[in-house]
Amino acid sequence: MKALIIGATGATGKDLLDVLLKDEAYTEVAIFVRRATGIAHSKLREIVTDFDKPEEVAGHIKGDVLFSCLGTTLKAAGSKDKQQHIDYEIPLHFATIARRNGVSRMVLLSAYGAAAASKVFYSRIKGELEDQLARLGFDQYIIFRPGLLLRKHTDRFGERIAAAFLKLLNGVGLIRKFRPLPTALLAEKLAKAPRHFAMGNHLIMLDKIFRL
């Protein structure tokens, strides 16, 4: 299979790229990045992209499965409008082009609590993206909704505190369905999903991710 990745330079995206390059089932991996990563591999194709103008690279958005790991925080984005552009508009635009170009499979890294009707801004845009991608009619559409992610060498203080708290509760058998998920493990599950699931739409919640 030929894989396409947007968000390949984020925490989960980096791990996913590493997994796909090692996985013999994937013969080619194309990543769309704002600037060159410096990664060299015989299976890797790197397309430097202006994410505000994905049509300029439309000819490269061809393959078997599109993985979307693109996302940011409100703090990093600087405003709700910019976060919506990154988390909703860009993935939808890329997916629309991919579907038009015959890409038949889509794997979306969404978020726990995603719902178009949510009053929480982040949850709402994630849910709206899920719904809009479903309307594109991919033959196989897989949504992952993990909870708290454990990123390598994270500099997010709140994330470290939350992870420590959840680990403590999980250690005594409480709220295991909310246990933190290492991005490296999530990447393995993302890569496995297109081969594991049948055609159709699939929603993978945190407890199911661990069992995949």
mmCIF file of C-alpha atoms in Angstrom, residues 1 3 16 20 26 64-67 105-107 140 142 144 188-199 202 212:
data_model
loop_
_atom_site.group_PDB
_atom_site.id
_atom_site.type_symbol
_atom_site.label_atom_id
_atom_site.label_comp_id
_atom_site.label_asym_id
_atom_site.label_seq_id
_atom_site.Cartn_x
_atom_site.Cartn_y
_atom_site.Cartn_z
ATOM 1 C CA MET A 1 0.000 0.000 0.000
ATOM 2 C CA ALA A 3 0.357 5.773 2.503
ATOM 3 C CA LEU A 16 3.437 6.873 12.616
ATOM 4 C CA LEU A 20 5.078 2.894 8.288
ATOM 5 C CA TYR A 26 3.528 -0.144 3.037
ATOM 6 C CA ASP A 64 -4.177 3.914 -1.046
ATOM 7 C CA VAL A 65 -4.719 5.403 2.408
ATOM 8 C CA LEU A 66 -4.613 8.914 3.836
ATOM 9 C CA PHE A 67 -3.620 9.288 7.479
ATOM 10 C CA ARG A 105 -9.137 4.702 2.621
ATOM 11 C CA MET A 106 -8.959 7.360 5.324
ATOM 12 C CA VAL A 107 -7.655 7.093 8.893
ATOM 13 C CA GLN A 140 -12.952 2.601 4.412
ATOM 14 C CA ILE A 142 -11.552 4.815 10.412
ATOM 15 C CA PHE A 144 -9.539 7.063 16.298
ATOM 16 C CA GLU A 188 1.230 1.165 15.707
ATOM 17 C CA LYS A 189 -2.549 0.902 15.940
ATOM 18 C CA LEU A 190 -3.089 3.564 13.274
ATOM 19 C CA ALA A 191 -0.809 1.732 10.843
ATOM 20 C CA LYS A 192 -2.487 -1.607 11.548
ATOM 21 C CA ALA A 193 -6.067 -0.361 11.214
ATOM 22 C CA PRO A 194 -6.492 -0.358 7.392
ATOM 23 C CA ARG A 195 -5.533 -4.046 7.269
ATOM 24 C CA HIS A 196 -7.419 -5.042 10.409
ATOM 25 C CA PHE A 197 -10.834 -3.587 9.654
ATOM 26 C CA ALA A 198 -13.228 -4.381 6.825
ATOM 27 C CA MET A 199 -14.430 -1.733 4.407
ATOM 28 C CA HIS A 202 -15.326 2.437 12.040
ATOM 29 C CA LEU A 212 -6.555 -3.600 18.502
#
